[in-house]
Structures are given as C-alpha cells and as structure tokens.
Short mmCIF file of C-alpha atoms in Angstrom, two decimals:
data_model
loop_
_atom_site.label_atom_id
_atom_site.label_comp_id
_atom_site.label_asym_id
_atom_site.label_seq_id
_atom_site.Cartn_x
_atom_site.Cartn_y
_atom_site.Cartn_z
CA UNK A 1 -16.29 -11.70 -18.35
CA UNK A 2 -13.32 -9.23 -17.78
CA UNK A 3 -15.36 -6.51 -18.99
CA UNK A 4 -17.71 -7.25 -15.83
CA UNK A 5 -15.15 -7.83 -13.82
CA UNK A 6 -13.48 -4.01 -13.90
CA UNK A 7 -15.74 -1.98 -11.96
CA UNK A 8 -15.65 -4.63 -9.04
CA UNK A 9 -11.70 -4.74 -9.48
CA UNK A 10 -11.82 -0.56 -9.72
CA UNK A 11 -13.92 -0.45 -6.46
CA UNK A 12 -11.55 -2.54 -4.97
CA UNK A 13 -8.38 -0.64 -5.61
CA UNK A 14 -10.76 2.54 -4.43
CA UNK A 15 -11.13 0.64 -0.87
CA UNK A 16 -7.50 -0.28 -0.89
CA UNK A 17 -6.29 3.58 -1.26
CA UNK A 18 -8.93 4.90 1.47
CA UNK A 19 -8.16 2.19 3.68
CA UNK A 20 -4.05 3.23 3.46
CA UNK A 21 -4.92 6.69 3.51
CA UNK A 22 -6.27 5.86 7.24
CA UNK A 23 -3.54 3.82 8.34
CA UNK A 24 -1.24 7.32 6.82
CA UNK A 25 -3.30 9.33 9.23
CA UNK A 26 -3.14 6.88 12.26
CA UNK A 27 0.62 6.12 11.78
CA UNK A 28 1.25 10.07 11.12
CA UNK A 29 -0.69 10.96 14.77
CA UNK A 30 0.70 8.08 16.40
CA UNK A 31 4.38 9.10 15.25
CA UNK A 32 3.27 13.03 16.53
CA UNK A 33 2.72 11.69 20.12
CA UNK A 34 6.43 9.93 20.24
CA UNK A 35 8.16 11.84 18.45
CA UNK A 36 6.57 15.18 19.03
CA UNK A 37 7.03 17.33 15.65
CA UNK A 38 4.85 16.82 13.09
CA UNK A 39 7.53 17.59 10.22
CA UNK A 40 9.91 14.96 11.45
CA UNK A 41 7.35 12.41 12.25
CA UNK A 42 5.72 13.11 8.79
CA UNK A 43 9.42 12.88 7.14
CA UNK A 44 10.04 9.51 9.04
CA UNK A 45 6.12 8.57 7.93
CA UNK A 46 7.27 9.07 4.05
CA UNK A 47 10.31 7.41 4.42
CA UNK A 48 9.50 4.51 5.62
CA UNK A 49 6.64 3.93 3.07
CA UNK A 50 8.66 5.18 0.42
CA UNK A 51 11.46 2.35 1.66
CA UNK A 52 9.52 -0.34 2.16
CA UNK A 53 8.04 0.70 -1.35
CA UNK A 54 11.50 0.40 -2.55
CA UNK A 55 12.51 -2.95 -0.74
CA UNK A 56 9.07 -4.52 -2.15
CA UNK A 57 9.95 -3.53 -5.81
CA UNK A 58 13.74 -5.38 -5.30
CA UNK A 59 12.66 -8.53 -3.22
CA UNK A 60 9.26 -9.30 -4.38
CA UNK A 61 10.71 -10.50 -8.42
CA UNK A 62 12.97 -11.95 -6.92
CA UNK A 63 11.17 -14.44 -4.37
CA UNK A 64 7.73 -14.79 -6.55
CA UNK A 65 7.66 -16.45 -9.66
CA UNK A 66 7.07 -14.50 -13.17
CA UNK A 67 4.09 -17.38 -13.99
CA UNK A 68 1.85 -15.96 -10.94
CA UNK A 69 -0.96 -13.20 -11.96
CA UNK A 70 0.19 -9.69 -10.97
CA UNK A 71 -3.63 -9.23 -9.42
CA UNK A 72 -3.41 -12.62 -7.64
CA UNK A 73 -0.33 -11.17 -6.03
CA UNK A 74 -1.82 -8.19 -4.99
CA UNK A 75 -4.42 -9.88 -3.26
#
C-alpha cells in the first residue's frame, strides 16, 4: 500500500514546491513595487521566509502533539 502510495505523495510535494516558488516570485515583484530595490526587497523576501521557517520549527513541537503523523501535519 505505501509502496503505491509514494509517487502520488512525491507528486504532491512536486506541486507544493512549484506552487511556493510562485508565491516567491509574486511576493518578490510585489515587494519591488513598495519598496523599490530589488536587493532589499529580495533580502526582506528571504528573511521573512527564513523567520517564519525558524518560528515554525520552535512553536509547532511545542503546540502539536508527538502522536500526530508528520504527513498529516503537513497537510
């Protein structure tokens, strides 16, 4: 059954990265138009992911419990 499973599970985490990726290049033109550089709105781009990256890594252990399925979570 879980041998059937991964390529389904595979395409999904494909979908999941190109559908990011777009919301990266929306965000990253959006941020261009406000803040006007493209260095400094990619920098605040980055670091925003990259912190909310961070905050999700600290908070989610702590608010989920260990008994839920990693891929249920994700979902």
């Amino acid at each position: 059954m879980k041998a059937r499973l991964l390529p389904v599970l595979l395409l999904l985490f494909v979908c999941s990265g190109c559908a990011a990726l777009i919301y990266e290049v929306v965000w990253f033109q959006l941020l261009e138009l406000v803040i006007g550089s493209s260095a400094v709105s990619m920098g605040v781009l980055l670091g925003t992911f990259m912190g909310g990256m961070c905050l999700g890594s600290l908070l989610m252990p702590r608010v989920l419990p260990s008994s839920m399925h990693p891929l249920r979570i994700y979902a």
